[in-house]
Amino acid sequence: MGLTKTYKDGSTPDIVIIGAGFSGLCAGIRLQTQLNLHSYRIFELEPDIGGTWWANTYPGCACDVKSHNYSFTFEPNYEWSKAYADQPEIWEYMRRVARKYNIYDKVRFQTEIKRVQWDDDRQKWILDYVDLKSGQADRTEADIVFSGTGPLRIPLIPKEFDNFTGPKWHTAQWDHSYDLTNKRVAVVGSGASAIQVVPSIVNKVKTLEYYQRTASYVIPRNNNPYNAVWRWMFRNIPLFHRAYHKILYWSSEVLIFSFSTKLKARFPRALMSWLAWFFRFAQIRDKTLRKKLTPTYEIGCRRVVVSSDYYPALTRKNVNVHTEAIAGVKGNTLILKDGSVQEVDALVLATGFQVQNFLPRNFLIGKGGRDLMETWDNGVGPQTYYGLTAPETPNMFFLLGPHTALGHNSVLFMVETQVEYAIKAISYMMKNNLASLQVKEDATNAFMDEMDRKMEGMVWSSACKSWYKNEAGKVTSLWWGSCSSYWRRLRNFHPSCFTGVERV
């Protein structure tokens, strides 16, 4: 059976997409190609498409998923230059795809959505927004909303650094006007962004003070280039590219077993731990430094980072690694708990993002006037149906929202799976003349019960602090299993899990 592409009267729903990153692009393209629906609109805060790949331009910014596994399956990129693509190459791929499907014509740039509220009487979403160029506020309506804002969007900037009087910026807000040459620079943070930044600036700066609260597990990043022969084969031998993509996908999929704490997963976990240990031992000969960079939690509890130049960068003479907590900031000086002080010229904050508060309070008001973030901010965390929708949000689809991020494979697979499910839901609405679809609470509860049960057997729930967890220590960001298991569950639409309201 094919998809129903219009209501019986020939009309289609009015659809708004929030965000023009990978999620927003995928939603727009599939609405066009699957439902022949071209009347949707995209609201984007920034002046161009790209989302996190537009915002993050710091030195060394790159993807930690293999390039050919980090593109849309319906729009492969045969021209990747190397195994792990840098930010400019990823952004250019996104722009090329957007131009091919005329996405730019659909986007209203530099427009901030201020509030999204469900009108139960009219079965519509009311969106308040501000044009950032003119400052003019306005309002629009939509039958269906895709939320593609993404989790890595709002920089997390600890308050204590407000007192720093010199130049400072978050990695997602890099100040390219400031020349780091021969400057004394501090980098705070030890996650993926910091591990990419440090090797990229260490040869330029005079001294680099590196502040690490928690060490990361690091494994080698073999970033081999794709020469002209490889790229020719990708372009001209479709079976070759498909096979290569499948190898990359499944080699990432099997890594999910390394994140299980069950007895049967002991060998793959031990293998990954040994690889990280041996890599650290081989690259850092200084025992004191190696001890500082050795994690004390289970491997995988925080994101495992791929880098082959991070450890060598930290062994350079102009780098000082600090593991003591920062007690205070005065002027251009950072004061540590052990009493030591470091005066620097510039401060780089690689302190991550507000993943758990990806939407502000009073932004998303759902059915019955319920503030979604207030409802979720109760220690229990987000209550969703496969991270895609919630009982309070009829006709709304979260893309890469709660419970759908990954620690082992490409999130673009998850985005595509979610969009395909939403497309089937919209088709079902039109076929059955429905104004709205709302997931049932019992379906949501059943999913959340399974999520909690399955997550207990994964390393992400063990004792460490990560952006995967909320303040109560509950993992709310990740999907518990493989990408394939997520796809199997969402490959068909589940009408029995939803209630619908007929159009009038």
Short mmCIF file of C-alpha atoms in Angstrom, two decimals:
data_model
loop_
_atom_site.label_atom_id
_atom_site.label_comp_id
_atom_site.label_asym_id
_atom_site.label_seq_id
_atom_site.Cartn_x
_atom_site.Cartn_y
_atom_site.Cartn_z
CA MET A 1 0.00 0.00 0.00
CA GLY A 2 1.31 3.42 -0.94
CA LEU A 3 1.23 6.56 1.14
CA THR A 4 -1.85 8.79 1.13
CA LYS A 5 -0.62 12.20 0.03
CA THR A 6 -3.68 14.44 0.46
CA TYR A 7 -6.93 14.62 2.36
CA LYS A 8 -10.00 13.57 0.42
CA ASP A 9 -10.71 17.20 -0.48
CA GLY A 10 -7.22 17.52 -2.03
CA SER A 11 -5.77 19.66 0.77
CA THR A 12 -2.65 18.92 2.82
CA PRO A 13 -1.69 19.84 6.40
CA ASP A 14 0.22 23.05 7.10
CA ILE A 15 3.61 21.98 8.45
CA VAL A 16 6.32 23.98 10.23
CA ILE A 17 9.85 22.69 10.85
CA ILE A 18 11.90 24.33 13.60
CA GLY A 19 15.60 24.23 12.78
CA ALA A 20 17.57 23.78 9.55
CA GLY A 21 20.22 21.34 10.72
CA PHE A 22 20.39 17.72 9.60
CA SER A 23 17.02 16.95 11.22
CA GLY A 24 15.20 19.86 9.61
CA LEU A 25 16.75 19.11 6.21
CA CYS A 26 15.73 15.46 6.42
CA ALA A 27 12.13 16.35 7.37
CA GLY A 28 11.79 18.85 4.54
CA ILE A 29 13.30 16.61 1.89
CA ARG A 30 11.23 13.57 2.82
CA LEU A 31 8.02 15.60 2.91
CA GLN A 32 8.80 16.54 -0.68
CA THR A 33 9.91 13.16 -1.94
CA GLN A 34 7.56 10.90 0.04
CA LEU A 35 4.35 12.95 0.23
CA ASN A 36 4.92 15.43 -2.60
CA LEU A 37 4.29 18.12 0.00
CA HIS A 38 6.13 21.36 -0.79
CA SER A 39 4.16 23.87 1.28
CA TYR A 40 6.04 23.35 4.56
CA ARG A 41 8.04 26.17 6.16
CA ILE A 42 11.32 26.09 8.08
CA PHE A 43 12.22 28.60 10.80
CA GLU A 44 15.96 28.88 11.48
CA LEU A 45 17.64 30.99 14.16
CA GLU A 46 20.94 31.38 12.30
CA PRO A 47 21.71 33.07 8.94
CA ASP A 48 22.35 29.76 7.12
CA ILE A 49 21.50 26.09 7.28
CA GLY A 50 23.69 23.65 9.19
CA GLY A 51 22.61 23.66 12.83
CA THR A 52 25.48 22.46 15.01
CA TRP A 53 27.71 22.26 11.92
CA TRP A 54 27.11 25.95 11.25
CA ALA A 55 27.65 27.02 14.85
CA ASN A 56 30.74 24.97 15.68
CA THR A 57 33.70 26.33 13.72
CA TYR A 58 36.42 25.93 16.33
CA PRO A 59 39.88 24.75 15.20
CA GLY A 60 39.89 21.00 14.64
CA CYS A 61 36.10 20.67 14.63
CA ALA A 62 35.24 17.34 13.01
CA CYS A 63 32.86 14.39 13.22
CA ASP A 64 33.78 11.30 15.25
CA VAL A 65 31.64 9.06 13.01
CA LYS A 66 33.06 7.78 9.72
CA SER A 67 32.20 10.13 6.84
CA HIS A 68 30.40 7.62 4.63
CA ASN A 69 28.28 6.67 7.61
CA TYR A 70 27.49 10.33 8.32
CA SER A 71 25.36 11.32 5.36
CA PHE A 72 21.77 10.72 4.32
CA THR A 73 21.19 7.24 2.91
CA PHE A 74 19.02 8.80 0.19
CA GLU A 75 21.72 11.36 -0.66
CA PRO A 76 25.17 9.71 -0.36
CA ASN A 77 28.28 11.82 -0.69
CA TYR A 78 30.86 10.15 -2.90
CA GLU A 79 33.33 13.02 -2.50
CA TRP A 80 34.32 12.76 1.17
CA SER A 81 38.04 13.56 1.30
CA LYS A 82 38.91 11.41 4.33
CA ALA A 83 37.61 8.87 6.81
CA TYR A 84 36.48 11.49 9.36
CA ALA A 85 35.20 14.69 7.79
CA ASP A 86 36.00 18.15 9.17
CA GLN A 87 33.31 20.74 9.88
CA PRO A 88 33.73 22.72 6.62
CA GLU A 89 33.28 19.60 4.51
CA ILE A 90 30.20 18.47 6.43
CA TRP A 91 28.66 21.93 6.21
CA GLU A 92 29.31 22.11 2.49
CA TYR A 93 27.64 18.70 2.03
CA MET A 94 24.57 20.00 3.87
CA ARG A 95 24.45 23.15 1.75
CA ARG A 96 24.78 21.16 -1.46
CA VAL A 97 21.91 18.87 -0.44
CA ALA A 98 19.80 21.89 0.57
CA ARG A 99 20.39 23.53 -2.81
CA LYS A 100 19.53 20.33 -4.70
CA TYR A 101 16.11 20.10 -3.01
CA ASN A 102 15.47 23.86 -2.99
CA ILE A 103 15.39 23.91 0.80
CA TYR A 104 16.71 27.47 0.89
CA ASP A 105 13.44 28.66 -0.62
CA LYS A 106 11.57 27.19 2.36
CA VAL A 107 13.66 28.67 5.15
CA ARG A 108 13.04 31.86 7.05
CA PHE A 109 16.52 32.63 8.42
CA GLN A 110 17.42 34.63 11.53
CA THR A 111 13.99 33.98 12.97
CA GLU A 112 13.65 32.90 16.57
CA ILE A 113 10.67 30.85 17.69
CA LYS A 114 9.76 32.24 21.12
CA ARG A 115 6.78 30.07 22.05
CA VAL A 116 4.85 27.12 20.67
CA GLN A 117 1.37 26.45 22.09
CA TRP A 118 -1.30 23.88 21.23
CA ASP A 119 -4.82 25.21 20.63
CA ASP A 120 -7.07 22.29 21.50
CA ASP A 121 -10.23 23.94 20.21
CA ARG A 122 -8.78 24.53 16.76
CA GLN A 123 -6.43 21.52 16.76
CA LYS A 124 -3.50 23.67 15.71
CA TRP A 125 -0.12 24.82 16.95
CA ILE A 126 0.33 28.57 17.50
CA LEU A 127 3.92 29.75 17.03
CA ASP A 128 5.17 33.14 18.21
CA TYR A 129 8.39 34.28 16.59
CA VAL A 130 10.71 37.27 16.19
CA ASP A 131 12.50 38.36 13.03
CA LEU A 132 16.00 39.03 14.40
CA LYS A 133 16.91 41.32 11.50
CA SER A 134 14.01 43.73 12.03
CA GLY A 135 13.09 42.93 15.63
CA GLN A 136 9.46 42.51 14.55
CA ALA A 137 7.37 39.96 16.44
CA ASP A 138 4.68 37.95 14.72
CA ARG A 139 2.58 34.81 14.96
CA THR A 140 1.79 31.89 12.68
CA GLU A 141 -0.14 28.63 12.84
CA ALA A 142 0.57 25.05 11.84
CA ASP A 143 -1.27 21.75 11.85
CA ILE A 144 1.93 19.78 12.38
CA VAL A 145 5.30 20.78 13.86
CA PHE A 146 8.68 19.06 13.53
CA SER A 147 11.09 20.10 16.28
CA GLY A 148 14.61 19.79 14.90
CA THR A 149 16.42 22.05 17.35
CA GLY A 150 18.91 19.35 18.34
CA PRO A 151 20.46 18.53 21.74
CA LEU A 152 23.90 20.14 21.18
CA ARG A 153 22.59 23.66 20.76
CA ILE A 154 22.70 25.78 23.93
CA PRO A 155 26.27 26.26 25.28
CA LEU A 156 26.80 25.39 28.93
CA ILE A 157 28.84 28.24 30.43
CA PRO A 158 29.53 27.92 34.18
CA LYS A 159 28.83 31.12 36.08
CA GLU A 160 32.24 31.29 37.76
CA PHE A 161 33.81 32.26 34.46
CA ASP A 162 31.76 35.46 34.29
CA ASN A 163 34.50 37.03 36.41
CA PHE A 164 37.18 36.45 33.78
CA THR A 165 37.98 39.88 32.34
CA GLY A 166 40.04 38.85 29.33
CA PRO A 167 38.82 37.52 25.97
CA LYS A 168 36.76 34.37 26.46
CA TRP A 169 34.40 32.25 24.41
CA HIS A 170 32.70 28.87 24.22
CA THR A 171 33.87 26.47 21.52
CA ALA A 172 30.45 26.78 19.84
CA GLN A 173 30.95 30.55 19.69
CA TRP A 174 34.57 30.67 18.56
CA ASP A 175 36.07 34.14 18.21
CA HIS A 176 38.03 33.95 14.95
CA SER A 177 39.00 37.62 15.23
CA TYR A 178 41.31 36.88 18.16
CA ASP A 179 44.81 35.77 17.21
CA LEU A 180 46.09 33.05 19.57
CA THR A 181 49.68 33.32 18.31
CA ASN A 182 52.14 33.43 21.25
CA LYS A 183 49.28 33.91 23.72
CA ARG A 184 48.82 32.23 27.09
CA VAL A 185 45.59 30.29 26.61
CA ALA A 186 43.44 28.30 29.01
CA VAL A 187 41.15 25.51 27.81
CA VAL A 188 38.54 24.27 30.27
CA GLY A 189 36.88 20.91 29.61
CA SER A 190 37.94 17.43 28.55
CA GLY A 191 35.20 16.19 26.21
CA ALA A 192 35.20 15.79 22.45
CA SER A 193 35.44 19.54 21.67
CA ALA A 194 38.44 20.08 23.95
CA ILE A 195 40.16 16.98 22.60
CA GLN A 196 39.84 18.41 19.08
CA VAL A 197 40.76 22.00 19.99
CA VAL A 198 43.92 21.34 22.00
CA PRO A 199 45.98 19.66 19.22
CA SER A 200 44.79 22.29 16.74
CA ILE A 201 46.12 25.30 18.69
CA VAL A 202 49.00 23.89 20.71
CA ASN A 203 51.64 24.81 18.10
CA LYS A 204 50.38 28.38 17.88
CA VAL A 205 50.06 29.40 21.54
CA LYS A 206 52.87 30.33 23.91
CA THR A 207 51.48 28.27 26.77
CA LEU A 208 48.35 26.16 27.08
CA GLU A 209 46.82 25.63 30.51
CA TYR A 210 44.52 22.63 30.22
CA TYR A 211 41.90 22.12 32.93
CA GLN A 212 40.47 18.61 33.11
CA ARG A 213 37.76 17.67 35.57
CA THR A 214 37.23 14.12 34.28
CA ALA A 215 39.55 12.21 31.98
CA SER A 216 38.11 10.77 28.77
CA TYR A 217 38.73 7.39 27.22
CA VAL A 218 40.50 7.98 23.91
CA ILE A 219 41.02 5.50 21.07
CA PRO A 220 42.98 5.95 17.80
CA ARG A 221 41.53 7.96 14.92
CA ASN A 222 42.85 6.56 11.67
CA ASN A 223 41.87 9.42 9.39
CA ASN A 224 43.01 8.02 6.06
CA PRO A 225 42.33 10.13 2.95
CA TYR A 226 40.18 8.96 0.04
CA ASN A 227 42.23 9.49 -3.09
CA ALA A 228 40.88 10.01 -6.61
CA VAL A 229 40.63 6.25 -7.24
CA TRP A 230 38.46 5.70 -4.17
CA ARG A 231 36.20 8.60 -5.06
CA TRP A 232 35.88 7.38 -8.68
CA MET A 233 34.79 3.95 -7.46
CA PHE A 234 32.27 5.49 -5.07
CA ARG A 235 30.78 7.57 -7.90
CA ASN A 236 30.78 4.99 -10.65
CA ILE A 237 30.31 1.61 -8.96
CA PRO A 238 27.09 1.87 -6.92
CA LEU A 239 27.44 -1.65 -5.50
CA PHE A 240 30.92 -0.78 -4.23
CA HIS A 241 29.70 2.27 -2.33
CA ARG A 242 26.67 0.43 -0.92
CA ALA A 243 28.87 -2.40 0.31
CA TYR A 244 31.38 0.04 1.81
CA HIS A 245 28.61 1.93 3.60
CA LYS A 246 27.17 -1.33 4.97
CA ILE A 247 30.58 -2.36 6.28
CA LEU A 248 30.93 0.96 8.12
CA TYR A 249 27.38 0.81 9.45
CA TRP A 250 27.59 -2.74 10.79
CA SER A 251 31.10 -2.33 12.18
CA SER A 252 29.65 0.54 14.24
CA GLU A 253 26.49 -1.40 15.12
CA VAL A 254 28.37 -4.26 16.76
CA LEU A 255 30.00 -1.77 19.13
CA ILE A 256 26.72 -1.62 21.04
CA PHE A 257 27.77 -4.84 22.78
CA SER A 258 30.74 -2.98 24.26
CA PHE A 259 28.33 -0.76 26.18
CA SER A 260 26.43 -3.59 27.85
CA THR A 261 27.28 -4.57 31.41
CA LYS A 262 25.95 -8.09 30.97
CA LEU A 263 28.26 -11.08 31.34
CA LYS A 264 28.10 -11.96 27.62
CA ALA A 265 29.51 -8.52 26.80
CA ARG A 266 32.56 -8.92 29.01
CA PHE A 267 34.94 -9.73 26.13
CA PRO A 268 34.08 -6.78 23.83
CA ARG A 269 34.17 -4.42 26.81
CA ALA A 270 37.55 -5.78 27.88
CA LEU A 271 38.83 -5.45 24.31
CA MET A 272 37.80 -1.80 24.07
CA SER A 273 39.28 -1.07 27.52
CA TRP A 274 42.55 -2.72 26.53
CA LEU A 275 42.72 -0.71 23.30
CA ALA A 276 42.25 2.56 25.21
CA TRP A 277 44.79 1.53 27.86
CA PHE A 278 47.42 0.44 25.35
CA PHE A 279 46.93 3.57 23.25
CA ARG A 280 47.35 5.79 26.30
CA PHE A 281 50.42 3.80 27.48
CA ALA A 282 52.07 3.94 24.04
CA GLN A 283 51.59 7.67 23.56
CA ILE A 284 52.31 8.96 27.09
CA ARG A 285 55.56 7.80 28.66
CA ASP A 286 55.43 10.19 31.62
CA LYS A 287 53.80 8.23 34.46
CA THR A 288 52.49 11.29 36.29
CA LEU A 289 50.81 12.68 33.19
CA ARG A 290 49.47 9.27 32.24
CA LYS A 291 47.90 8.91 35.66
CA LYS A 292 46.18 12.28 35.27
CA LEU A 293 44.73 11.18 31.92
CA THR A 294 43.55 7.78 33.12
CA PRO A 295 39.76 7.61 33.66
CA THR A 296 38.48 6.13 36.92
CA TYR A 297 35.02 5.15 35.63
CA GLU A 298 33.90 2.32 33.35
CA ILE A 299 34.68 2.75 29.69
CA GLY A 300 31.67 3.99 27.73
CA CYS A 301 29.92 5.66 30.67
CA ARG A 302 30.95 8.96 29.07
CA ARG A 303 31.45 9.34 25.33
CA VAL A 304 34.54 7.52 24.04
CA VAL A 305 36.56 9.97 21.94
CA VAL A 306 38.57 9.18 18.81
CA SER A 307 41.82 11.13 18.42
CA SER A 308 45.39 10.30 17.45
CA ASP A 309 46.91 13.71 18.18
CA TYR A 310 45.40 14.56 21.59
CA TYR A 311 47.86 12.68 23.80
CA PRO A 312 50.95 13.87 21.86
CA ALA A 313 49.70 17.45 22.18
CA LEU A 314 49.51 17.14 25.97
CA THR A 315 53.12 15.95 26.17
CA ARG A 316 54.46 19.17 24.66
CA LYS A 317 56.55 21.43 26.89
CA ASN A 318 54.23 24.42 26.54
CA VAL A 319 51.22 22.47 27.92
CA ASN A 320 50.29 22.15 31.61
CA VAL A 321 47.56 19.69 32.56
CA HIS A 322 45.57 20.59 35.68
CA THR A 323 43.21 18.17 37.42
CA GLU A 324 42.52 20.26 40.52
CA ALA A 325 39.15 21.98 40.60
CA ILE A 326 38.96 25.66 39.72
CA ALA A 327 38.12 27.48 42.97
CA GLY A 328 37.76 30.98 41.56
CA VAL A 329 38.51 33.44 38.80
CA LYS A 330 39.93 36.92 39.36
CA GLY A 331 40.71 39.16 36.43
CA ASN A 332 42.78 37.09 34.01
CA THR A 333 43.81 34.61 36.68
CA LEU A 334 42.40 31.16 37.40
CA ILE A 335 42.76 30.00 41.00
CA LEU A 336 42.77 26.28 41.78
CA LYS A 337 41.74 24.55 45.01
CA ASP A 338 45.34 23.63 45.79
CA GLY A 339 46.18 27.36 45.84
CA SER A 340 48.05 27.46 42.54
CA VAL A 341 47.25 30.26 40.09
CA GLN A 342 47.62 30.65 36.34
CA GLU A 343 47.41 33.99 34.57
CA VAL A 344 46.32 33.70 30.93
CA ASP A 345 45.52 35.98 28.01
CA ALA A 346 42.42 34.14 26.74
CA LEU A 347 39.96 31.56 28.01
CA VAL A 348 38.37 28.84 25.88
CA LEU A 349 35.36 27.06 27.40
CA ALA A 350 34.91 23.54 26.07
CA THR A 351 32.26 22.95 28.72
CA GLY A 352 29.59 21.26 26.62
CA PHE A 353 25.91 21.98 26.13
CA GLN A 354 22.66 22.16 28.09
CA VAL A 355 21.43 18.84 26.73
CA GLN A 356 18.92 18.22 29.52
CA ASN A 357 17.41 21.70 29.11
CA PHE A 358 17.32 21.71 25.33
CA LEU A 359 14.10 23.75 25.44
CA PRO A 360 13.50 26.65 27.85
CA ARG A 361 10.59 26.85 30.27
CA ASN A 362 7.40 28.38 28.88
CA PHE A 363 8.51 27.60 25.32
CA LEU A 364 6.45 24.51 24.50
CA ILE A 365 2.90 24.54 25.91
CA GLY A 366 1.09 21.35 25.05
CA LYS A 367 -2.37 19.91 25.45
CA GLY A 368 -4.24 21.19 28.49
CA GLY A 369 -1.87 24.16 28.84
CA ARG A 370 0.93 22.00 30.20
CA ASP A 371 4.46 23.39 29.98
CA LEU A 372 6.36 20.39 28.62
CA MET A 373 9.73 21.23 30.18
CA GLU A 374 8.11 21.90 33.55
CA THR A 375 6.32 18.56 33.31
CA TRP A 376 9.56 16.76 32.47
CA ASP A 377 11.73 18.60 35.00
CA ASN A 378 10.67 16.42 37.91
CA GLY A 379 13.60 14.03 38.29
CA VAL A 380 11.85 11.41 36.20
CA GLY A 381 12.86 13.17 32.99
CA PRO A 382 11.22 13.27 29.56
CA GLN A 383 8.32 10.89 29.01
CA THR A 384 8.15 10.18 25.29
CA TYR A 385 7.15 7.53 22.79
CA TYR A 386 10.44 6.43 21.21
CA GLY A 387 11.73 9.97 21.73
CA LEU A 388 9.50 11.03 18.86
CA THR A 389 6.37 12.45 20.47
CA ALA A 390 4.59 12.76 23.83
CA PRO A 391 0.99 12.61 25.09
CA GLU A 392 1.07 16.37 25.71
CA THR A 393 2.11 17.20 22.14
CA PRO A 394 -0.37 16.10 19.45
CA ASN A 395 0.89 16.53 15.89
CA MET A 396 4.44 17.26 17.05
CA PHE A 397 7.47 15.17 16.19
CA PHE A 398 10.79 15.56 18.03
CA LEU A 399 13.77 14.78 15.84
CA LEU A 400 16.83 13.60 17.74
CA GLY A 401 15.06 14.47 20.96
CA PRO A 402 15.18 12.59 24.29
CA HIS A 403 16.03 8.87 24.27
CA THR A 404 17.41 8.87 20.72
CA ALA A 405 21.06 10.00 20.79
CA LEU A 406 23.74 7.36 20.34
CA GLY A 407 27.09 6.38 21.74
CA HIS A 408 28.14 3.97 19.01
CA ASN A 409 26.78 4.87 15.53
CA SER A 410 25.51 7.67 13.30
CA VAL A 411 22.59 9.71 14.62
CA LEU A 412 21.55 10.45 11.03
CA PHE A 413 20.17 6.92 10.86
CA MET A 414 17.98 7.71 13.86
CA VAL A 415 16.83 10.98 12.29
CA GLU A 416 15.86 9.24 9.05
CA THR A 417 13.99 6.53 10.96
CA GLN A 418 12.06 9.14 12.94
CA VAL A 419 11.17 11.17 9.86
CA GLU A 420 9.95 8.08 8.00
CA TYR A 421 7.70 7.19 10.94
CA ALA A 422 6.35 10.75 11.04
CA ILE A 423 5.68 10.62 7.28
CA LYS A 424 3.62 7.46 7.77
CA ALA A 425 1.73 9.10 10.65
CA ILE A 426 0.90 12.15 8.51
CA SER A 427 -0.23 9.87 5.66
CA TYR A 428 -2.46 7.99 8.12
CA MET A 429 -3.97 11.30 9.25
CA MET A 430 -4.85 12.28 5.70
CA LYS A 431 -6.21 8.84 4.80
CA ASN A 432 -8.49 8.86 7.85
CA ASN A 433 -9.43 12.56 7.69
CA LEU A 434 -7.86 13.37 11.07
CA ALA A 435 -7.04 16.82 12.35
CA SER A 436 -4.66 15.47 14.99
CA LEU A 437 -2.89 12.40 16.31
CA GLN A 438 -1.92 12.03 19.96
CA VAL A 439 0.10 9.16 21.39
CA LYS A 440 -1.67 7.33 24.21
CA GLU A 441 -0.30 7.52 27.73
CA ASP A 442 -0.28 3.74 28.15
CA ALA A 443 1.85 3.39 24.98
CA THR A 444 4.22 6.03 26.33
CA ASN A 445 4.39 4.37 29.74
CA ALA A 446 5.08 0.99 28.19
CA PHE A 447 7.95 2.44 26.17
CA MET A 448 9.40 4.28 29.17
CA ASP A 449 9.18 1.18 31.36
CA GLU A 450 11.13 -0.77 28.78
CA MET A 451 13.64 2.08 28.40
CA ASP A 452 14.30 2.13 32.14
CA ARG A 453 14.58 -1.64 32.31
CA LYS A 454 16.94 -1.94 29.35
CA MET A 455 19.08 1.01 30.42
CA GLU A 456 19.86 -0.68 33.72
CA GLY A 457 21.98 -3.17 31.80
CA MET A 458 24.01 -0.52 29.95
CA VAL A 459 27.25 1.13 31.05
CA TRP A 460 25.75 4.60 30.62
CA SER A 461 23.85 4.04 33.88
CA SER A 462 27.02 3.32 35.86
CA ALA A 463 28.74 5.75 38.21
CA CYS A 464 29.95 8.74 36.24
CA LYS A 465 28.73 12.21 35.37
CA SER A 466 27.88 12.82 31.73
CA TRP A 467 25.57 14.82 29.48
CA TYR A 468 23.67 11.58 28.94
CA LYS A 469 22.11 11.95 32.41
CA ASN A 470 19.84 14.42 34.16
CA GLU A 471 20.54 15.83 37.62
CA ALA A 472 18.90 12.78 39.22
CA GLY A 473 21.42 10.54 37.47
CA LYS A 474 18.92 9.04 35.04
CA VAL A 475 19.98 8.50 31.42
CA THR A 476 17.53 10.52 29.33
CA SER A 477 19.46 11.31 26.15
CA LEU A 478 20.37 7.92 24.71
CA TRP A 479 18.60 5.06 22.99
CA TRP A 480 19.43 1.88 24.85
CA GLY A 481 20.09 -0.42 21.90
CA SER A 482 21.26 -0.69 18.33
CA CYS A 483 20.08 1.49 15.47
CA SER A 484 18.63 -1.59 13.82
CA SER A 485 16.49 -2.39 16.85
CA TYR A 486 15.11 1.16 16.77
CA TRP A 487 14.33 0.86 13.05
CA ARG A 488 12.58 -2.51 13.49
CA ARG A 489 10.27 -1.01 16.09
CA LEU A 490 9.40 2.04 13.99
CA ARG A 491 9.38 0.60 10.48
CA ASN A 492 5.56 0.50 10.60
CA PHE A 493 3.17 3.09 12.00
CA HIS A 494 1.25 1.95 15.11
CA PRO A 495 -2.35 3.30 14.88
CA SER A 496 -3.37 1.41 18.04
CA CYS A 497 -0.92 3.53 20.06
CA PHE A 498 -2.56 6.82 19.03
CA THR A 499 -5.90 8.55 19.33
CA GLY A 500 -7.17 10.80 16.58
CA VAL A 501 -9.55 13.75 16.29
CA GLU A 502 -11.52 14.02 13.07
CA ARG A 503 -11.48 17.12 10.95
CA VAL A 504 -14.61 19.24 10.87
#
